[in-house]
mmCIF file of N, CA and C in Angstrom:
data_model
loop_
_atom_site.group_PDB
_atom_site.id
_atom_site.type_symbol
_atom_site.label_atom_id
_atom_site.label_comp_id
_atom_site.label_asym_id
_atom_site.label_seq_id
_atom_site.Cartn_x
_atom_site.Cartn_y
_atom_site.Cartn_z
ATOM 1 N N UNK G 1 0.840 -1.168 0.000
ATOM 2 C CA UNK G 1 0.000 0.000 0.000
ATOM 3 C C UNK G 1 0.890 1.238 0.000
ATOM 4 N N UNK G 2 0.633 2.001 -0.961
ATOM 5 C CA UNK G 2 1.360 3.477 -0.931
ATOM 6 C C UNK G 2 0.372 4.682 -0.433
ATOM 7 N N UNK G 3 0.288 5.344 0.490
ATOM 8 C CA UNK G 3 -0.617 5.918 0.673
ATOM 9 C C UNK G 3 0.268 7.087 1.831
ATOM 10 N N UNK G 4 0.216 8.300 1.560
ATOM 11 C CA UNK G 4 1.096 9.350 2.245
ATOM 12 C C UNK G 4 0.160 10.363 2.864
ATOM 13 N N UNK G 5 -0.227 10.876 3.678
ATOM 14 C CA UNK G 5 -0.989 12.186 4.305
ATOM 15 C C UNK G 5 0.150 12.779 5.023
ATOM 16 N N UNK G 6 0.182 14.023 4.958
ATOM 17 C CA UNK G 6 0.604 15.153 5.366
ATOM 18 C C UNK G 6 0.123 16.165 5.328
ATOM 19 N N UNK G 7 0.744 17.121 7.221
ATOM 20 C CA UNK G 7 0.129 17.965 7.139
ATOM 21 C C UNK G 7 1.149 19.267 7.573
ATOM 22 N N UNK G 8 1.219 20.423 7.045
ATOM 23 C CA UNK G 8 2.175 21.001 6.854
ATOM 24 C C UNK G 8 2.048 22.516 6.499
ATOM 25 N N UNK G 9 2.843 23.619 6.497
ATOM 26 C CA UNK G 9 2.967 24.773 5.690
ATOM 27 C C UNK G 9 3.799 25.052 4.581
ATOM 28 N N UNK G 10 3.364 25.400 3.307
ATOM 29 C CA UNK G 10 4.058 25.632 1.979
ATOM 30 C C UNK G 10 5.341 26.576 2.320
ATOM 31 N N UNK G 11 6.016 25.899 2.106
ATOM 32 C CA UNK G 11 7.514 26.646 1.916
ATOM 33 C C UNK G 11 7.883 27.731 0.710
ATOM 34 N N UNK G 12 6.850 28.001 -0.329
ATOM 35 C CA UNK G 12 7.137 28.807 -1.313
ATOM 36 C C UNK G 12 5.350 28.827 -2.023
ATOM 37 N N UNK G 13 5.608 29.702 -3.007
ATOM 38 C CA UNK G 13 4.149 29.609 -3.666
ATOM 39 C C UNK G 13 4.168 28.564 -4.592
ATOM 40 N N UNK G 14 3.015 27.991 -4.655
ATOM 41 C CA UNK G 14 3.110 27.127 -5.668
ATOM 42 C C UNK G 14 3.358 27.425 -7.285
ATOM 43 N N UNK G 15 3.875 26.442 -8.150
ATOM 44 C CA UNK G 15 4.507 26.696 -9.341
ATOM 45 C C UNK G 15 3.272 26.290 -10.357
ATOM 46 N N UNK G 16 2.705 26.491 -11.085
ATOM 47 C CA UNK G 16 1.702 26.169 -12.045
ATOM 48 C C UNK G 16 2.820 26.314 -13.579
ATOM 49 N N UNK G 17 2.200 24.793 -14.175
ATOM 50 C CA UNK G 17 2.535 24.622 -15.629
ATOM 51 C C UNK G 17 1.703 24.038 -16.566
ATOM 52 N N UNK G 18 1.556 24.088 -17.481
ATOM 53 C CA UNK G 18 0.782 23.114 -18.393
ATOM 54 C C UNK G 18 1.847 22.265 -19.649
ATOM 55 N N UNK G 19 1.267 21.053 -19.024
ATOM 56 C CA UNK G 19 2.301 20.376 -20.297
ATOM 57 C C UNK G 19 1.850 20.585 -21.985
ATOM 58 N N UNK G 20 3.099 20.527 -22.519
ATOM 59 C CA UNK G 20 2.988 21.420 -23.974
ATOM 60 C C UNK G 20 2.090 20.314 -24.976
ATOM 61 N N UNK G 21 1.963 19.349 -24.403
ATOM 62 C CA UNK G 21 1.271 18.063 -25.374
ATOM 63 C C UNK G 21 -0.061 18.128 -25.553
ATOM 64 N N UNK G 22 -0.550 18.101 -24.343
ATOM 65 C CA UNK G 22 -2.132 18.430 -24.366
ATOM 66 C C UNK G 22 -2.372 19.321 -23.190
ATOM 67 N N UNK G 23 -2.016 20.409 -22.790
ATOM 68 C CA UNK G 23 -2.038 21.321 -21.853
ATOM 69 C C UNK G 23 -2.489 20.855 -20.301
ATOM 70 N N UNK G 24 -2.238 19.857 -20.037
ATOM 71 C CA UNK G 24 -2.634 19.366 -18.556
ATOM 72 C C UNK G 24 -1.882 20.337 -17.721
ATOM 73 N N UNK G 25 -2.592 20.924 -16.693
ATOM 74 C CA UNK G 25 -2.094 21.053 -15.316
ATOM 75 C C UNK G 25 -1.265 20.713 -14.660
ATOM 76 N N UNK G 26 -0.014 21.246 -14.402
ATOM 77 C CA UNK G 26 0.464 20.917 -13.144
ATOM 78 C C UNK G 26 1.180 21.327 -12.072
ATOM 79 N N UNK G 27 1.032 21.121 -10.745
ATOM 80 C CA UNK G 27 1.774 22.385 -9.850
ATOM 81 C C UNK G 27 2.627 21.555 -9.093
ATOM 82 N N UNK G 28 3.305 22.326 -8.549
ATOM 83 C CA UNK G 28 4.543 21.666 -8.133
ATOM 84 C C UNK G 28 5.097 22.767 -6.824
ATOM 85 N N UNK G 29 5.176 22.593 -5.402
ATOM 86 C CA UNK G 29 4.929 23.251 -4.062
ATOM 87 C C UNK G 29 5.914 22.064 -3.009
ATOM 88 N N UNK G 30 6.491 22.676 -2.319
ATOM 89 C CA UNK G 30 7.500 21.669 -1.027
ATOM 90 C C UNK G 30 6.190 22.804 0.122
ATOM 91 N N UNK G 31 5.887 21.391 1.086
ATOM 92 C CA UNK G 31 5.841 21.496 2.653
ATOM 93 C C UNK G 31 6.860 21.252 3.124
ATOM 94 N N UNK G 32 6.522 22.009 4.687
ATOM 95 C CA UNK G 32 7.380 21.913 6.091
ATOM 96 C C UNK G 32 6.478 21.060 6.734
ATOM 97 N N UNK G 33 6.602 19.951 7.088
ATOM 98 C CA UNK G 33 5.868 18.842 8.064
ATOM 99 C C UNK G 33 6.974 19.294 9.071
ATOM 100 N N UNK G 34 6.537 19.141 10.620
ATOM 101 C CA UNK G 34 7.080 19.579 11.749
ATOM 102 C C UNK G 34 7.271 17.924 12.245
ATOM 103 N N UNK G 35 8.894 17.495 12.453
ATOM 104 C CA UNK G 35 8.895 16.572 13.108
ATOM 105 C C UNK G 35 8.154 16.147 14.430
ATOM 106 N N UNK G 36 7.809 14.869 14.784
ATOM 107 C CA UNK G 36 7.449 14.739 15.881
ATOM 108 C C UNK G 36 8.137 14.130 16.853
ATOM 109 N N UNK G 37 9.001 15.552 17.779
ATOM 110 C CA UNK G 37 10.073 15.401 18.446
ATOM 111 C C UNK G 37 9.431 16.073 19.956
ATOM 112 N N UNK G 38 9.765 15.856 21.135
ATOM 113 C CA UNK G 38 9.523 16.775 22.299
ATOM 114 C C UNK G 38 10.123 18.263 21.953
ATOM 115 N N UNK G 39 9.344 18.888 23.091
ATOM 116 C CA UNK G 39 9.604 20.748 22.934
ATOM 117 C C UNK G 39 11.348 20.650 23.398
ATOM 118 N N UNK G 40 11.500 20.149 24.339
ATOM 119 C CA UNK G 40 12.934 20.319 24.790
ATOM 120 C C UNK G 40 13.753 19.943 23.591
ATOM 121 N N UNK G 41 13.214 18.631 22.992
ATOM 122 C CA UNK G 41 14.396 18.548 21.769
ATOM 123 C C UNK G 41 14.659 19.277 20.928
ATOM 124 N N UNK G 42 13.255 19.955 20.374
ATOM 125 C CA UNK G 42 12.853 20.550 19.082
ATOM 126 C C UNK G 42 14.226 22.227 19.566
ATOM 127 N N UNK G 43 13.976 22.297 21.012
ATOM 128 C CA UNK G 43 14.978 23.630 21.060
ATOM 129 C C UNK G 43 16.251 23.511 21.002
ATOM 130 N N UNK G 44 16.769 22.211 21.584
ATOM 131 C CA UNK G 44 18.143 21.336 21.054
ATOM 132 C C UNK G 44 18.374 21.844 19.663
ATOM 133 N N UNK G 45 17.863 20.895 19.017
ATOM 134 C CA UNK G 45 18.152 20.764 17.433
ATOM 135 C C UNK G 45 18.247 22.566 16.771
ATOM 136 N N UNK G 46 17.556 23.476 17.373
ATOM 137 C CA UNK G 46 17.125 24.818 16.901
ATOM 138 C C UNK G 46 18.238 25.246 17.279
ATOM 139 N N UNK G 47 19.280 24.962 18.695
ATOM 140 C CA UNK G 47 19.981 25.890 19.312
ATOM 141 C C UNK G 47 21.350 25.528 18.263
ATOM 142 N N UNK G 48 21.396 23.860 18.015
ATOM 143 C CA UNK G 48 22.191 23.702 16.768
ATOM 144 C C UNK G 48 22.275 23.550 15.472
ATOM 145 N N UNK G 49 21.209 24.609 15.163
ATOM 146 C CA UNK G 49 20.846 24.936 13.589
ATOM 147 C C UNK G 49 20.418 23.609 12.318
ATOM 148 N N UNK G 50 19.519 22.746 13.623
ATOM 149 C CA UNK G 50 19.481 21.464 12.971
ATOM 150 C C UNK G 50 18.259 21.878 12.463
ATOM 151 N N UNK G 51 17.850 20.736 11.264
ATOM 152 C CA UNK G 51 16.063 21.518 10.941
ATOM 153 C C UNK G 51 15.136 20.448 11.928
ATOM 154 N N UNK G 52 14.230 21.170 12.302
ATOM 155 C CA UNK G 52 13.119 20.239 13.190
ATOM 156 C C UNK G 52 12.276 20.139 12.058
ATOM 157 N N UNK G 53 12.113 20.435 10.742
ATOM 158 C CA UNK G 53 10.850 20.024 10.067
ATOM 159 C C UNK G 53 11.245 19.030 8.491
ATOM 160 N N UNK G 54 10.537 18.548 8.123
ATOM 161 C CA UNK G 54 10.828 17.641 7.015
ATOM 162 C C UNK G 54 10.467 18.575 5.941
ATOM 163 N N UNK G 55 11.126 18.991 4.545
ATOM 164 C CA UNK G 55 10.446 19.530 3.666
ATOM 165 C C UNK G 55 10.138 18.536 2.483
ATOM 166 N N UNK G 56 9.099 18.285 2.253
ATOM 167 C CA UNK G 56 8.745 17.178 1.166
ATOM 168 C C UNK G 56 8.103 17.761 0.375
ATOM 169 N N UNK G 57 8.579 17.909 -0.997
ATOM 170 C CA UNK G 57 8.167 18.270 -2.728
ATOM 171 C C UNK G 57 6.833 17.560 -3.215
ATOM 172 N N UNK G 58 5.449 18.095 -3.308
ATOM 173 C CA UNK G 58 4.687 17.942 -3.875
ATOM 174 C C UNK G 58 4.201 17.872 -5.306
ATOM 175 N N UNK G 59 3.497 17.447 -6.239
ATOM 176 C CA UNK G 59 2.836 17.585 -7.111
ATOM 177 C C UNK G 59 1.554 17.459 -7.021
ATOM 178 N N UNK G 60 0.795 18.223 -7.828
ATOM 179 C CA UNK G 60 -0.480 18.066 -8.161
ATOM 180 C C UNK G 60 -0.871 18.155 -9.820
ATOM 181 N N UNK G 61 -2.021 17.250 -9.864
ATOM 182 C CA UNK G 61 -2.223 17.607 -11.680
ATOM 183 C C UNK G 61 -3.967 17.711 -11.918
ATOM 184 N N UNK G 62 -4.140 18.044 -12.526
ATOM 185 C CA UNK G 62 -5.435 18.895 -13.537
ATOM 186 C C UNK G 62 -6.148 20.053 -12.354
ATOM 187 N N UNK G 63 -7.186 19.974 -12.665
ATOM 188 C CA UNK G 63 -8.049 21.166 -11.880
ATOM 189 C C UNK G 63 -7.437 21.241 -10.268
ATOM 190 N N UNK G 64 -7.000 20.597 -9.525
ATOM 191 C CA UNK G 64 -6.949 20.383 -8.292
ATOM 192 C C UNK G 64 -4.797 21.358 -8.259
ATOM 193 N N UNK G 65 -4.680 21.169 -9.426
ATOM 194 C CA UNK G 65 -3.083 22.022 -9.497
ATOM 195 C C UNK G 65 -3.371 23.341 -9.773
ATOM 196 N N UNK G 66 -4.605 24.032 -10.393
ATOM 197 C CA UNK G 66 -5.004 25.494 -11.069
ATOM 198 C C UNK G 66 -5.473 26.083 -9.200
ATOM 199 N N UNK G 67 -6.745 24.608 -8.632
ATOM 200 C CA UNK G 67 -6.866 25.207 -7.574
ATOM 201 C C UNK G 67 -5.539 25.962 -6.582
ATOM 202 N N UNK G 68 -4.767 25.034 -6.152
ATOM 203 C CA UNK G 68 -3.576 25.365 -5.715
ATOM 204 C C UNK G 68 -2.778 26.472 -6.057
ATOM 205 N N UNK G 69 -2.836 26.762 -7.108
ATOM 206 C CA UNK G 69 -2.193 27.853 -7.733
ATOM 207 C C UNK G 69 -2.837 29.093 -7.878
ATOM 208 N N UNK G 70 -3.963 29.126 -7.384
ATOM 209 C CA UNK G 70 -5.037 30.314 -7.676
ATOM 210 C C UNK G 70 -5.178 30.732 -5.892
ATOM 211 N N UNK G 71 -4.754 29.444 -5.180
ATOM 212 C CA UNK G 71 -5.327 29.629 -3.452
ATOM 213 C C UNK G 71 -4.836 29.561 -2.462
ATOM 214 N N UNK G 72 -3.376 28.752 -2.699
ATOM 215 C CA UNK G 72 -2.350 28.392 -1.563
ATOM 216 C C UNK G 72 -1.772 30.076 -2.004
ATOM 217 N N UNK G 73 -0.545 29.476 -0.763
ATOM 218 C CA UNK G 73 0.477 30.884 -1.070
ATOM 219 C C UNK G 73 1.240 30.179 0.330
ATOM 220 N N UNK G 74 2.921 30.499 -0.076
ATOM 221 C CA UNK G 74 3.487 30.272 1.320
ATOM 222 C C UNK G 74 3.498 31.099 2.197
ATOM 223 N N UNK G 75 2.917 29.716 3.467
ATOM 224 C CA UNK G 75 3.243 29.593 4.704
ATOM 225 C C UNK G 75 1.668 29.139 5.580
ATOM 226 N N UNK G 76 0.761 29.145 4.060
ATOM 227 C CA UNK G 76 -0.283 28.548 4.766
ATOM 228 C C UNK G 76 -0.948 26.635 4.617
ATOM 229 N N UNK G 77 -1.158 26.914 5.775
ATOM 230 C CA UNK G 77 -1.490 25.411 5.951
ATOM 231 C C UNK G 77 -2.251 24.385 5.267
ATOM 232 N N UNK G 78 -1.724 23.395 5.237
ATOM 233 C CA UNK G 78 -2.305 22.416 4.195
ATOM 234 C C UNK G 78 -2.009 20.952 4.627
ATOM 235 N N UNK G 79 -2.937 20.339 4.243
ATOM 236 C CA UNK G 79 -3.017 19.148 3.998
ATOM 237 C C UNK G 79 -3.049 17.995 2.986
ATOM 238 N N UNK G 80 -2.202 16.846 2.649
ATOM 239 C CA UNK G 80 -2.107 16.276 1.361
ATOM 240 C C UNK G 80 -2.046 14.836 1.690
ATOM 241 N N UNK G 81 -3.382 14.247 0.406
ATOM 242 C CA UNK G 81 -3.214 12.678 0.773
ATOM 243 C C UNK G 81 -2.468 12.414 -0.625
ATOM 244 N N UNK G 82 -1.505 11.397 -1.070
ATOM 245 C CA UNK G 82 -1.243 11.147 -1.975
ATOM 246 C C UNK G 82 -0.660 9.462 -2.285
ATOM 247 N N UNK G 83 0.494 9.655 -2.765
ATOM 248 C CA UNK G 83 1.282 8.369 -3.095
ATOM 249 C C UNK G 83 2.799 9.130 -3.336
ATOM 250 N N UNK G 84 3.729 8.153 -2.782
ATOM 251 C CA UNK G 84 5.178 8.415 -3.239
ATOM 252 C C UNK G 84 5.689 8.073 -3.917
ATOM 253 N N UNK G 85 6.348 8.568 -4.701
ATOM 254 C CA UNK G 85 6.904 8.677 -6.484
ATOM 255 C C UNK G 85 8.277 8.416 -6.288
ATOM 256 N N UNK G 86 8.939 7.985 -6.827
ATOM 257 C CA UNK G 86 10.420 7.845 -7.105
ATOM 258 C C UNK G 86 10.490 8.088 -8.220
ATOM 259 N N UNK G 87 11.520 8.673 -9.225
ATOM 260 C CA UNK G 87 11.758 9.231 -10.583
ATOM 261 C C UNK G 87 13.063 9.878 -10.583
ATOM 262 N N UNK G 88 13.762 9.531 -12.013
ATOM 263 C CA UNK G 88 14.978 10.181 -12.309
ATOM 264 C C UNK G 88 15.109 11.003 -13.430
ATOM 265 N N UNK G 89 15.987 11.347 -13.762
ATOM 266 C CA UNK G 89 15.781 12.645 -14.551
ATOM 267 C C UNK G 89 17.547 12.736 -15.482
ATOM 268 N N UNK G 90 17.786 13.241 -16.348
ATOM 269 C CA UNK G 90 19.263 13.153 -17.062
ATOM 270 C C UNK G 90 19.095 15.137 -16.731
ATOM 271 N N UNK G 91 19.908 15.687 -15.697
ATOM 272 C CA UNK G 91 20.710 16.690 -16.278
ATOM 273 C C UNK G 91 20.939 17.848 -17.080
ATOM 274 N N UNK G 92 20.863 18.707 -17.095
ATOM 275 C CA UNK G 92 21.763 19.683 -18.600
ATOM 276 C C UNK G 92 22.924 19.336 -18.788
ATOM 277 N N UNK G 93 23.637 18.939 -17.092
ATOM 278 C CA UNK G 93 25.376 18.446 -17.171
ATOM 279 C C UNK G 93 25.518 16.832 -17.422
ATOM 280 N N UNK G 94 24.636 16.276 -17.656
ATOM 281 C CA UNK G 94 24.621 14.861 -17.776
ATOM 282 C C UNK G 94 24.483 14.227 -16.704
ATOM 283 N N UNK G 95 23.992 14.339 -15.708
ATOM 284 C CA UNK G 95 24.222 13.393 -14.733
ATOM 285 C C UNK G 95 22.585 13.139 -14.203
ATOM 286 N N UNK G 96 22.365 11.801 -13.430
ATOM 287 C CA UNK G 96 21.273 11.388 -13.521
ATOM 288 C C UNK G 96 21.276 11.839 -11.932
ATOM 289 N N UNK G 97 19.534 12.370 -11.860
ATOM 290 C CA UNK G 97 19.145 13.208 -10.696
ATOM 291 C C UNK G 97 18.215 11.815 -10.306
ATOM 292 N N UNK G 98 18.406 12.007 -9.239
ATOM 293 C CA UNK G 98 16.938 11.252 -8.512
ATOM 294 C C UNK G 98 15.680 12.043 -8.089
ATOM 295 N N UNK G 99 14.524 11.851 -7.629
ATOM 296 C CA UNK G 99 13.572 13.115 -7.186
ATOM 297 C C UNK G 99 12.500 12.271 -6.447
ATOM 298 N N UNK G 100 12.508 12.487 -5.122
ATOM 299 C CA UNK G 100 11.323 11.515 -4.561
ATOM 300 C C UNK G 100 10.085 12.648 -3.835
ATOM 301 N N UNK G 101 9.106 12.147 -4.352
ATOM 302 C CA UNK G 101 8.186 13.168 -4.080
ATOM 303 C C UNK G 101 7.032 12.826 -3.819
ATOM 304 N N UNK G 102 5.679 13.717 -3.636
ATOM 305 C CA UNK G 102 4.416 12.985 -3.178
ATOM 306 C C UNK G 102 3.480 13.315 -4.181
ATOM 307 N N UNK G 103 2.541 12.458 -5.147
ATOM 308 C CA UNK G 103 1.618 13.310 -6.377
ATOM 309 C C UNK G 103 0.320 13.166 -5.057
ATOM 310 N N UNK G 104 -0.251 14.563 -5.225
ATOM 311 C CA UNK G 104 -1.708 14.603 -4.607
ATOM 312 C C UNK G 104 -2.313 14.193 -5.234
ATOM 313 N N UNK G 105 -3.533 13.101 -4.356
ATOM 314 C CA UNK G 105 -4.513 12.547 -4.969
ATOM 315 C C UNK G 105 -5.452 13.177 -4.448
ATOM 316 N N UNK G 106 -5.157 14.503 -3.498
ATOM 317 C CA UNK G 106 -6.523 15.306 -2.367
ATOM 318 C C UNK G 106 -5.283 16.349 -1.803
ATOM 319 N N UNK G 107 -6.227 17.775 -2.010
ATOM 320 C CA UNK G 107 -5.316 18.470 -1.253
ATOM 321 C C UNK G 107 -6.488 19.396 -0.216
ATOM 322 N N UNK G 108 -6.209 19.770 0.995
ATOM 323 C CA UNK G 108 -7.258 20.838 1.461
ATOM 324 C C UNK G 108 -6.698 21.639 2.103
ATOM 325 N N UNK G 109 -7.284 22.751 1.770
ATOM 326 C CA UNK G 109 -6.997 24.130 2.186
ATOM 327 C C UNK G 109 -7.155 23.915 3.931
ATOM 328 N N UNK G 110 -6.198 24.517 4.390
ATOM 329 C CA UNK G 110 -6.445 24.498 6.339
ATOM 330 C C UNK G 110 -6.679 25.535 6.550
ATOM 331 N N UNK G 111 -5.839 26.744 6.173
ATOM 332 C CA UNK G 111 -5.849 28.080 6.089
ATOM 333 C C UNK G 111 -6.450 28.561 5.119
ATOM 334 N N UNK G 112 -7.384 29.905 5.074
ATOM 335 C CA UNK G 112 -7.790 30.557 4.285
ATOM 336 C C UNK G 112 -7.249 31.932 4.394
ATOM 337 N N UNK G 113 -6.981 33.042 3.358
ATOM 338 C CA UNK G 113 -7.345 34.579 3.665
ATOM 339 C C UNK G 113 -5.560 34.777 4.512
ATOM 340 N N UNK G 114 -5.398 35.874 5.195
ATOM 341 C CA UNK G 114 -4.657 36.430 5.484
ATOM 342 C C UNK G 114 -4.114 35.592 6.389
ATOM 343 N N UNK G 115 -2.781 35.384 6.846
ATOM 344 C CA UNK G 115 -2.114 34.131 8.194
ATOM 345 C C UNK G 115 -2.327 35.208 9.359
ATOM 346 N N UNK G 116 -2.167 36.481 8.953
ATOM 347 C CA UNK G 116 -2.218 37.273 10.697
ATOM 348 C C UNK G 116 -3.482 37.528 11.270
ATOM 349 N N UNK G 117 -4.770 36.866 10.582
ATOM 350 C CA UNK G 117 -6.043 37.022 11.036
ATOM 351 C C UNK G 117 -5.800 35.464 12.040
ATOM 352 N N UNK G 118 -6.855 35.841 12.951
ATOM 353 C CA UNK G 118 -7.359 35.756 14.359
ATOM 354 C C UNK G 118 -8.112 34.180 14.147
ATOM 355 N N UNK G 119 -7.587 32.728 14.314
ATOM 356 C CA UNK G 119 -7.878 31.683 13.619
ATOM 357 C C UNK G 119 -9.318 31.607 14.519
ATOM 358 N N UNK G 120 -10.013 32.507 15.303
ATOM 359 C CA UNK G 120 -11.011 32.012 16.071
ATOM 360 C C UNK G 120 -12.348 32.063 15.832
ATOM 361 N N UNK G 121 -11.867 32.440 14.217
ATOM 362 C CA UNK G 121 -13.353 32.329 13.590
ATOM 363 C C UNK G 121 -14.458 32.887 13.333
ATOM 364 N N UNK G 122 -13.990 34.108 14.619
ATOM 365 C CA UNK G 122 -14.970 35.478 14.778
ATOM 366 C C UNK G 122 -15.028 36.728 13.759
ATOM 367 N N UNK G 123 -16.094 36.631 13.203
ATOM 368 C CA UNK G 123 -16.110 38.132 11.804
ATOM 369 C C UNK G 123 -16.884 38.619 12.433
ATOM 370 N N UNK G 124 -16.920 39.669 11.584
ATOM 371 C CA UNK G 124 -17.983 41.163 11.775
ATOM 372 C C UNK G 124 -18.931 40.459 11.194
ATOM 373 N N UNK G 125 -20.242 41.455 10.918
ATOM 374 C CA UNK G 125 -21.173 40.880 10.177
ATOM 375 C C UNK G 125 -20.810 41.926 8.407
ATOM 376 N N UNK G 126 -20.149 42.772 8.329
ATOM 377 C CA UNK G 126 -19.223 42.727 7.101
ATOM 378 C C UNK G 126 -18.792 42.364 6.328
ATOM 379 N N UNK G 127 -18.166 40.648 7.090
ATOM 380 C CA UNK G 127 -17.506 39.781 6.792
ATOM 381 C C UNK G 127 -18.224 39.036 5.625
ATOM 382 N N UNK G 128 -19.327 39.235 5.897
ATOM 383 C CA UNK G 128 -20.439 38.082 4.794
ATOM 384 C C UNK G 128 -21.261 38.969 3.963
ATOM 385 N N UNK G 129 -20.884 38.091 3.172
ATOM 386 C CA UNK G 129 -21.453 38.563 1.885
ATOM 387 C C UNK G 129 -22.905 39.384 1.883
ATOM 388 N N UNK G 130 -23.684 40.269 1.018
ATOM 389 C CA UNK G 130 -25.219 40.820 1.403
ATOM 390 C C UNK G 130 -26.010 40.116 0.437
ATOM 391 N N UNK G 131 -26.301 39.069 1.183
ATOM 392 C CA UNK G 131 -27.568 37.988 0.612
ATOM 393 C C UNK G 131 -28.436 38.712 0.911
ATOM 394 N N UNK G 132 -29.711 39.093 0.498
ATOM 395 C CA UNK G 132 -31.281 39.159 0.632
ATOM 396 C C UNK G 132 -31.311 37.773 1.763
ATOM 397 N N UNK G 133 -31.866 38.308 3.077
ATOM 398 C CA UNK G 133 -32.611 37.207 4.464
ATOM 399 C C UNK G 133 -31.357 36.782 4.837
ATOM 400 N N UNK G 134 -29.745 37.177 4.772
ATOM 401 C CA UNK G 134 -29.223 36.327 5.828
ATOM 402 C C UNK G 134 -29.081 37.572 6.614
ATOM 403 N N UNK G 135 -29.072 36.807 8.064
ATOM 404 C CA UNK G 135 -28.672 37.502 9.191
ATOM 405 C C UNK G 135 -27.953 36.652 9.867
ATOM 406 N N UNK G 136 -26.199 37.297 10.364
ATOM 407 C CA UNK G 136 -25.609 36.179 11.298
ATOM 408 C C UNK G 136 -26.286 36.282 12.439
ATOM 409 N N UNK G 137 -25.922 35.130 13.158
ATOM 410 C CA UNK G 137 -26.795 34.970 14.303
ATOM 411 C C UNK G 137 -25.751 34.619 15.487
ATOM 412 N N UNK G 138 -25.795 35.203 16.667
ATOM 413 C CA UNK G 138 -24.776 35.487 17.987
ATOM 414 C C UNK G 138 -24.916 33.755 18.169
ATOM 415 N N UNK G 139 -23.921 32.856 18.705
ATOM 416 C CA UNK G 139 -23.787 31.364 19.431
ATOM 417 C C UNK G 139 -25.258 31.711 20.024
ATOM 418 N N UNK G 140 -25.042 32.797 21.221
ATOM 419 C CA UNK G 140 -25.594 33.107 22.277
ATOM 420 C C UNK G 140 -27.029 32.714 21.959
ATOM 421 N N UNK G 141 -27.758 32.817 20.917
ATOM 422 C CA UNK G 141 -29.167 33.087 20.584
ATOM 423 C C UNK G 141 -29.536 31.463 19.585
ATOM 424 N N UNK G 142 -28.179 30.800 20.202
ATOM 425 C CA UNK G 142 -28.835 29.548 19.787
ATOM 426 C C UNK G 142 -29.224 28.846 20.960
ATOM 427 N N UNK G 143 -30.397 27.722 20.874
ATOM 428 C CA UNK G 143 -30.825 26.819 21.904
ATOM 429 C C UNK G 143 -30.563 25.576 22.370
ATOM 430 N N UNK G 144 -29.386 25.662 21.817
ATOM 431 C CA UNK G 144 -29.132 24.033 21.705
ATOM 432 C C UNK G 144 -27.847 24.427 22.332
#
């Protein structure tokens, strides 16, 4: 079974291409997955400029790579189920590259909108759109 989930922040913006054959989609984005190490270690490794996080090279292809590319942006959070790829590659200098990576088979947005907004969920009533009959409604004034 090949089957990879990760969950992580984009290390750069994602790259959008279309292949020249039949114009498919495709994007191409590295996460930071945060090892799972104790706090005391994680400041170890920090105090000796070790990395505490894994960065692993993504792909995505058709509509789900345009999404990405129209919605991520680094440093916001994400999630990816996929499969791991092994693949090599020849060079400009001749020499054969290796490239191990993850193709998304599912990606979801964790983060939306700005990273320095307030993850607690609370808007104005501004915030929403002016439908004809909606009114937000306070927790408070629910009954349940």
């Amino acid at each position: 079974m090949n089957n990879v989930v990760l969950i992580g922040r984009l290390t750069r913006d994602p790259e959008l291409r279309f292949l020249p054959v039949n114009g498919t989609p495709v994007s191409n984005f590295s996460l930071a997955v945060d090892k799972q190490i104790s706090k005391e270690k994680k400041q170890e490794m920090e105090s000796k400029g070790q990395p505490t996080a894994d960065f692993i090279n993504i792909v995505v292809w058709g509509k789900q790579a345009e999404n990405c590319a129209n919605y991520l942006a680094k440093g916001r959070l994400t999630a990816v189920q996929g499969r791991l790829q092994s693949r090599s590659y020849e060079a400009k200098d001749g020499t054969r590259r290796y490239i191990t990576e993850v193709v998304a088979e599912r990606v979801q947005f964790l983060e939306w909108g700005d990273n320095n907004r307030s993850s607690d969920f609370s808007q104005s009533t501004s915030d929403y759109p002016d439908i004809e009959g909606f009114h937000p409604v306070d927790d408070d004034d629910i009954p349940f």
